[in-house]
Coordinates of C-alpha atoms in Angstrom, one line a residue:
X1 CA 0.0 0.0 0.0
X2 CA 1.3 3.3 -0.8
X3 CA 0.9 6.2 1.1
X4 CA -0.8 9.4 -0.6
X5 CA 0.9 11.8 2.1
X6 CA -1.0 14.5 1.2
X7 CA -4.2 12.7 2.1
X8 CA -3.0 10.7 5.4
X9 CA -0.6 12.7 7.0
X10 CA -1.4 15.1 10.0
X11 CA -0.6 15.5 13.4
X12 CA -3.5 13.8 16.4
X13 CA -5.6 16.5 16.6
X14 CA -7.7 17.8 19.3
X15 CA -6.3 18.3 23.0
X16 CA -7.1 14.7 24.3
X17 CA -4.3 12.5 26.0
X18 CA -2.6 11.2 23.1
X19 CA -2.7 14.6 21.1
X20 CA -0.1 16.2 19.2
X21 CA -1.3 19.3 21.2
X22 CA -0.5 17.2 24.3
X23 CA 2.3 15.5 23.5
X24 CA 4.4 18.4 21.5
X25 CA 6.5 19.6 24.3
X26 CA 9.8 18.2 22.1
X27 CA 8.2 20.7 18.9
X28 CA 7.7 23.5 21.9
X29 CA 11.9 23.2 23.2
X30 CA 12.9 23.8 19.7
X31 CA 11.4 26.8 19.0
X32 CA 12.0 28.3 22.3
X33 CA 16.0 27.2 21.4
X34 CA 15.9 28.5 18.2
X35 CA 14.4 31.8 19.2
X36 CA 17.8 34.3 18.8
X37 CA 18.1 33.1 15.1
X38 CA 14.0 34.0 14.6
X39 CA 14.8 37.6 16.5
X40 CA 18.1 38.8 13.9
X41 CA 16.0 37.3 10.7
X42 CA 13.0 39.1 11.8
X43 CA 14.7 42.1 12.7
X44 CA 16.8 42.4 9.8
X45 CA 13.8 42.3 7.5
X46 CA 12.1 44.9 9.2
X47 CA 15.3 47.3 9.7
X48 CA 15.4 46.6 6.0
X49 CA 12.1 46.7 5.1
X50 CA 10.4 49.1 7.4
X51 CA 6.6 48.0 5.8
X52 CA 3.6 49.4 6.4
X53 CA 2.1 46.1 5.6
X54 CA 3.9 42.3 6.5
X55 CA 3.2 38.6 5.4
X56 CA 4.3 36.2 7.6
X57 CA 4.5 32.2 7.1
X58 CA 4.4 29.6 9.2
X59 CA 4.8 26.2 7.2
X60 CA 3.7 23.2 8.9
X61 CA 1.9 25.0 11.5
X62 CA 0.1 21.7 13.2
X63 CA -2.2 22.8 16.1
X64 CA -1.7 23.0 19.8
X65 CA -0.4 25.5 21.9
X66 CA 3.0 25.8 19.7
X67 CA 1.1 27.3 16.7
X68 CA 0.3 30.2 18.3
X69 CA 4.0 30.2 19.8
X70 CA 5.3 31.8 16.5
X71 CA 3.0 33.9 15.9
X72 CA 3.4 35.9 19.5
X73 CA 7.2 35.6 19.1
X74 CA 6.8 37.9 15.6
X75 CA 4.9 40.0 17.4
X76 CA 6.8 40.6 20.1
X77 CA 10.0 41.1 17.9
X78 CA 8.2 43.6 15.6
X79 CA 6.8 45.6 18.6
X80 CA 9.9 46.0 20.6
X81 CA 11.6 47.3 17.2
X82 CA 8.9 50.0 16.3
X83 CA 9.1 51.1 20.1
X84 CA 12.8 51.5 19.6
X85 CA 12.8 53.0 16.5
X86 CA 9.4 55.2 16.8
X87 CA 7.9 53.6 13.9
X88 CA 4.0 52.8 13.5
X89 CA 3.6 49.6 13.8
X90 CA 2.8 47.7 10.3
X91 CA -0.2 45.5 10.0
X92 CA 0.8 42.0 9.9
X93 CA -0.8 39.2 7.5
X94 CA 0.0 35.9 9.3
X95 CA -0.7 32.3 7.0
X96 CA -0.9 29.3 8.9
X97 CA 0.2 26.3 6.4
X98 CA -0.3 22.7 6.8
X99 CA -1.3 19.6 4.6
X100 CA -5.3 19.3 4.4
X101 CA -6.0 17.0 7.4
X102 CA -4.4 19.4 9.6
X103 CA -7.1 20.1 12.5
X104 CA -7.1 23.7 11.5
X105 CA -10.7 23.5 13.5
X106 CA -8.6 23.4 16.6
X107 CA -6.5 26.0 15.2
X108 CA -9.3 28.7 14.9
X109 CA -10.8 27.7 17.9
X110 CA -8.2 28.5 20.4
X111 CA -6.9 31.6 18.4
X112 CA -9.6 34.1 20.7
X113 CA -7.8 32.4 23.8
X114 CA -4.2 33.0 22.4
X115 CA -4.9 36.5 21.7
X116 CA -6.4 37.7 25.0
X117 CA -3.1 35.6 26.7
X118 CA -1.4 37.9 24.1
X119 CA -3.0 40.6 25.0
X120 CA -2.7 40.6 28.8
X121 CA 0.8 39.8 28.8
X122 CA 1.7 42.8 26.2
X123 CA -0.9 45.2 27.9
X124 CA -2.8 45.4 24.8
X125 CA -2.4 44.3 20.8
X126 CA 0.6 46.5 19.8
X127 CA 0.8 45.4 16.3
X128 CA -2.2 44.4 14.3
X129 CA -2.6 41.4 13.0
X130 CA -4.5 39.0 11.0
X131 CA -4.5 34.9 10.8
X132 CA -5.5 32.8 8.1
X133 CA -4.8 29.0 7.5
X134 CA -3.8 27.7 4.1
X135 CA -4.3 24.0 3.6
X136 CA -1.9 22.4 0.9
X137 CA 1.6 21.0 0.3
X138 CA 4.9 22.9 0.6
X139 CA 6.5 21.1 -1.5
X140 CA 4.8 23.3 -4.3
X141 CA 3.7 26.9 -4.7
X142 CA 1.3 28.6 -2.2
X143 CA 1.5 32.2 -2.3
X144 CA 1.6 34.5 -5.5
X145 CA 5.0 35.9 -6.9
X146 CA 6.7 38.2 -4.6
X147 CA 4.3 38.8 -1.6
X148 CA 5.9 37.1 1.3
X149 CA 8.3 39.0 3.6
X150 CA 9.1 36.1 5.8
X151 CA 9.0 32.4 6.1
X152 CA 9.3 30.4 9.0
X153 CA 8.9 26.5 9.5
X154 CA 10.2 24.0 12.6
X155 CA 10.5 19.7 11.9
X156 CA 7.9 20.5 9.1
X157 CA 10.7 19.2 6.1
X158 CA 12.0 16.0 7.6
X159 CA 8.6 14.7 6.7
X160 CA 9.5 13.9 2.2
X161 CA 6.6 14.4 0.0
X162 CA 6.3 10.8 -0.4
X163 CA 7.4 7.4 0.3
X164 CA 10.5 7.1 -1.3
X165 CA 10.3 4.8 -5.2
X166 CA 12.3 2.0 -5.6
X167 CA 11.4 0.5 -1.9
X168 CA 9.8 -3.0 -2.8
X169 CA 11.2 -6.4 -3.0
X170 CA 13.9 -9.0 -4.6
X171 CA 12.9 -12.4 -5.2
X172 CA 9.6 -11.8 -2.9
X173 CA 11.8 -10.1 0.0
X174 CA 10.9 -6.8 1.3
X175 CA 14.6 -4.8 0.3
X176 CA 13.8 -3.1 4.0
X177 CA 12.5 -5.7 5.9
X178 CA 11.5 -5.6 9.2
X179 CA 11.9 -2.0 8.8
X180 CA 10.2 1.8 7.9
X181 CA 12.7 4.1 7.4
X182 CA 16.8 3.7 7.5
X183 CA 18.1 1.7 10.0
X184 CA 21.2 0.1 10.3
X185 CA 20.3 -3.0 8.4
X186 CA 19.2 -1.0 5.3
X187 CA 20.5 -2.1 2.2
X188 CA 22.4 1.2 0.5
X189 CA 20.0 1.2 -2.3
X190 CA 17.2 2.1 0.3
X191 CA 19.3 4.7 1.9
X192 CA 19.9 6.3 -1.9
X193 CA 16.4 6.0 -2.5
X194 CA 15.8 8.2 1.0
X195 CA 18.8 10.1 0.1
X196 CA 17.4 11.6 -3.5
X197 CA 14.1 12.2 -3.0
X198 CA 15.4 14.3 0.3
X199 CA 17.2 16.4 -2.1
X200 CA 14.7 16.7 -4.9
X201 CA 11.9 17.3 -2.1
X202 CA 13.9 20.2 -0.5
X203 CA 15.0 21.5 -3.7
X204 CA 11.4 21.9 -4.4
X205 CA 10.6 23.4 -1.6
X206 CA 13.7 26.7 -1.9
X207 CA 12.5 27.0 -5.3
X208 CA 8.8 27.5 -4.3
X209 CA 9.8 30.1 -1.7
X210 CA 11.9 31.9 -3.5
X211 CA 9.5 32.6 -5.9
X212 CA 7.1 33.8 -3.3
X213 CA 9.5 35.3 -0.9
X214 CA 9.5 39.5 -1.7
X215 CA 12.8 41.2 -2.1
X216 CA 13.9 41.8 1.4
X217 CA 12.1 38.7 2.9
X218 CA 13.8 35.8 4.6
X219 CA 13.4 32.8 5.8
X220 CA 14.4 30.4 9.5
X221 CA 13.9 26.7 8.7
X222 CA 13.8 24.4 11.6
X223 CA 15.1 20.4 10.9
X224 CA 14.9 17.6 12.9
X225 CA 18.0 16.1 11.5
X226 CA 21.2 14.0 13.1
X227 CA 25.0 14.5 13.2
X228 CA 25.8 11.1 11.9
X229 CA 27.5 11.1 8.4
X230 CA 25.1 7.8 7.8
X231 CA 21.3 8.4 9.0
X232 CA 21.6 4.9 10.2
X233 CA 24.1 5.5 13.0
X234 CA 21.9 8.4 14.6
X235 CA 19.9 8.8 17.5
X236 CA 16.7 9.9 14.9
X237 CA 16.2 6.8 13.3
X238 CA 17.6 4.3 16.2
X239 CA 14.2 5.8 17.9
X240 CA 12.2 4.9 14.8
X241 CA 14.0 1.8 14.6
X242 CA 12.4 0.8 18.4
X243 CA 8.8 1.6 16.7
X244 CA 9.8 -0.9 14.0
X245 CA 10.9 -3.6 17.1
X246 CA 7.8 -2.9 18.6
X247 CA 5.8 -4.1 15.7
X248 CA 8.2 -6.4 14.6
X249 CA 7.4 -8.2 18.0
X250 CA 3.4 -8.1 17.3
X251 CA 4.2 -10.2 14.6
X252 CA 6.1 -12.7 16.2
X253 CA 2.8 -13.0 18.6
X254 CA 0.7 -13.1 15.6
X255 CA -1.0 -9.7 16.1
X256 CA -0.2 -7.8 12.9
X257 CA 1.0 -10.0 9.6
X258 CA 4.7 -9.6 8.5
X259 CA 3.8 -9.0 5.0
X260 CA 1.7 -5.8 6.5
X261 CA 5.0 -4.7 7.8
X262 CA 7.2 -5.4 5.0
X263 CA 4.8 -3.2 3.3
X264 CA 5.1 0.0 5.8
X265 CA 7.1 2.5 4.9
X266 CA 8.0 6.5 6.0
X267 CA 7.9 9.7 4.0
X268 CA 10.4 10.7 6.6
X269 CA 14.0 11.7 6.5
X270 CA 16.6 13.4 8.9
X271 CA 19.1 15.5 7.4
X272 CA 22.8 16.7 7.9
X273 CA 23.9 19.7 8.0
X274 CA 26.1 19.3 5.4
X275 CA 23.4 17.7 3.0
X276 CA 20.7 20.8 4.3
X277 CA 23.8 23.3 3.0
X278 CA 24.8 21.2 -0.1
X279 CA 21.3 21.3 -1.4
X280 CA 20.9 25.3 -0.5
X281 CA 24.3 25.8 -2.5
X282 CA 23.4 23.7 -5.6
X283 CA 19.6 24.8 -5.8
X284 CA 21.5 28.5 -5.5
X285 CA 18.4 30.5 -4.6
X286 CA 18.9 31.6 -1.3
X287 CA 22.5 32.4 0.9
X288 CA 22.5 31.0 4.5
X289 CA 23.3 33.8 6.9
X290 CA 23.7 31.5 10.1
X291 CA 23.3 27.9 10.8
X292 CA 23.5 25.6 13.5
X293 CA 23.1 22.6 15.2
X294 CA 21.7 21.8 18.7
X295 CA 22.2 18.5 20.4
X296 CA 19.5 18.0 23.1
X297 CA 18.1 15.5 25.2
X298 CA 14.7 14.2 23.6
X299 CA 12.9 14.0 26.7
X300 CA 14.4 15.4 30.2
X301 CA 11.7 13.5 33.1
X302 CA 12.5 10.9 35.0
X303 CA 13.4 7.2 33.5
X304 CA 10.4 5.1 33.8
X305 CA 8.4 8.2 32.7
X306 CA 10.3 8.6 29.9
X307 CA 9.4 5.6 27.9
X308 CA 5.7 6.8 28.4
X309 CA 7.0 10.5 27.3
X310 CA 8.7 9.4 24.2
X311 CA 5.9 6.6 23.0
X312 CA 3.6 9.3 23.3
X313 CA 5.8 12.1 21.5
X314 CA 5.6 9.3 18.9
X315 CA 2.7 8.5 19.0
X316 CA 1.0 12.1 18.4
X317 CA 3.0 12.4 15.2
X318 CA 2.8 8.6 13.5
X319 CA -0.7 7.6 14.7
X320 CA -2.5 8.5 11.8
X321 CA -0.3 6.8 9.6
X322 CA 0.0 3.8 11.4
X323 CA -3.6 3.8 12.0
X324 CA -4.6 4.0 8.0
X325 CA -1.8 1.0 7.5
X326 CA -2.8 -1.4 10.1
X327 CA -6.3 -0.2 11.2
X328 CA -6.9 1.6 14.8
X329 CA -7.3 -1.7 16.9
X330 CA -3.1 -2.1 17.2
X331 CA -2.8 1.5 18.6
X332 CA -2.8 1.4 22.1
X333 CA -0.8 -2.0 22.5
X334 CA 1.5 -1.3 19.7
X335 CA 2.5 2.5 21.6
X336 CA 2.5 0.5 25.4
X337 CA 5.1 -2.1 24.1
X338 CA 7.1 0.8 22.7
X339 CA 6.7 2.8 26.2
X340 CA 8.2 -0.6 27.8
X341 CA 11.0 -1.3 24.8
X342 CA 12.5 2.4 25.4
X343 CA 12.1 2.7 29.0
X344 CA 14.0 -0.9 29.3
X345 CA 16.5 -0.5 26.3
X346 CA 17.4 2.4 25.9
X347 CA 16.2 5.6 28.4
X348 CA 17.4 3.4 31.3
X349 CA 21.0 3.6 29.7
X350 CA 21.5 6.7 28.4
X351 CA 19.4 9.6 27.4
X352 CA 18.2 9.9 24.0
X353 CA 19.4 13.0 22.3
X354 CA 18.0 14.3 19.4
X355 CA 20.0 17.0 16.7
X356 CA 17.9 20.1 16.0
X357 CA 19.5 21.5 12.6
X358 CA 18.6 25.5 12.2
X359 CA 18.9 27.4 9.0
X360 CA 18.6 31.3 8.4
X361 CA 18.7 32.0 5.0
X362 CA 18.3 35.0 2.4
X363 CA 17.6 35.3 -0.9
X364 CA 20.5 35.5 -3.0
X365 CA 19.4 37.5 -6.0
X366 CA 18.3 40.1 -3.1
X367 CA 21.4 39.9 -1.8
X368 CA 22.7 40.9 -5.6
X369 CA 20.2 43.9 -5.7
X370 CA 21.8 45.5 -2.3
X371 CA 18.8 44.1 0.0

């Protein structure tokens, strides 16, 4: 079975126990992290700039609380600078993408709340502002020629805009068996496979917003990615590689068929560094002004908690796609074994760290006009 991304993938929606909402604390650490690069690409824009009117993007915007958690940290960056420098404050345009099944309903419906938070802390709305969703794929135009001032995006683009071709079988053998992404067992054709589509994916992706990105504008880009030269060797895809044990092991008790498995396999894909820069330089659209990497311990509670943490961080991002592959009746004992495989395996050893891979880049041809 192939999965149509497009039409499967999203986030658990609404606020219940296993929700992304819930469970997106990992997502939340990131962004607060990442926050000095999102303050100099913002305020450069706006030093440069100096609009009356702003567009804003966030790409892969999910819902929950850290939705909203961009959107306030704009506007408190562009306040604080109009204060300083006297200016009126522009009014700002924020778009709130994600793929079709987002729960954009959940979206909408907290926004009142987020904005009376906002407005209590700040003492009022200093900067006008508007929100809008925009359902539909990244990888691909959005926006019209020359209208956005600023991207932004966090984890959205280790998720490829589709299962990588070229993953089926020899001689009736799964080539990844026993597995759904890279893992250390992965014949090198497999890793190619994720390896290229990766790079046409993201290549995609820089051309579309550079199309759409106004002279002046910029753009942060937040990966989940790994240090590892090889994918296989990283803390990334050993933890997917324990959600491939976990149903490897309801098929030795007759749960789940191991054909279903062989047949399972993610549009997902973590980075390097050097591959996020090789692609940026080749595609040649855009310069990047600062990158970095952050290592970081995927979940920071105590041991025994921490299985439960992680299967559920997990579980709030690969439910859906689990669920439309083997049906909803594996769900909670596939994500309980897992809790029990981490917390026994792994977490009880050694913290799981994760690499955080942050990008802020300009266009180059604005760059060429003096921008």
């Amino acid at each position: 079975m192939v999965i149509k991304v497009e039409r499967v993938l999203h986030m658990v929606g609404g606020g219940g126990e296993t929700s992304y909402a819930t469970n997106s604390r990992l997502q939340e650490k990131a962004i607060y992290r990442t926050k000095p690069i999102l303050e100099i690409a913002v305020a450069e824009m706006y030093r440069t700039l100096l609009p009356e009117k702003m567009v804003v993007v966030d790409l892969g915007c999910s819902s929950g609380p850290n939705t909203f958690l961009v959107v306030s940290e704009v506007l408190g960056i562009v306040g604080d600078l109009c204060r300083r420098l006297e200016q009126k404050p522009p009014e700002i345009q924020f778009f709130l993408n994600d793929l079709p099944g987002n729960d954009f309903n959940n979206v909408f419906r907290s926004l009142e709340r987020y904005e009376k938070k906002m407005e209590e802390e700040n003492g009022g709305l200093l900067v006008p502002h508007y929100v809008v969703g925009v359902p539909g794929s990244f990888y691909g135009r959005l926006f019209p020629c020359n209208t956005v001032h600023f991207f932004h995006s966090s984890y959205c683009l280790t998720w490829l805009s589709q299962v990588p071709q070229g993953l089926g079988s020899e001689q009736g053998v799964p080539l990844n068996k026993g597995n759904f992404c890279i893992a250390e067992n992965s014949p090198p054709q497999v890793v190619k496979a994720y390896q290229e589509q990766h790079r046409r994916d993201f290549s995609t992706f820089l051309k579309s917003r550079y199309v759409e990105l106004s002279i002046g504008g910029g753009m942060v880009s937040t990966f989940l990615g790994i240090k590892s030269k090889h994918p296989a060797n990283d803390e990334l895809n050993y933890l997917y590689g324990l959600v491939a044990e976990a149903l490897n092991a309801m098929v030795s008790q007759g749960i789940i068929s191991e054909n279903k498995v062989g047949t399972f396999n993610l549009p997902i894909y973590g980075a390097s560094m050097q591959e996020v820069k090789s692609v940026i330089g080749v595609e040649g659209s855009f310069d990047v002004e600062k990158a970095e990497s952050i290592w970081d311990p995927f979940d920071d509670s105590d041991n025994v908690l921490s299985g439960k943490n992680v299967a559920s961080t997990l579980q709030a991002v690969m439910e859906p796609l689990i669920s439309h592959h083997f049906g909803d009746a594996i769900l909670h004992e596939l994500f309980s074994l897992l809790a029990d495989i981490i917390t026994a395996r792994h977490l009880l050893k050694d913290k799981c760290n994760y690499t955080v891979l942050n990008s802020n880049s300009l266009s180059s041809c604005h760059r060429r006009h003096g921008h």
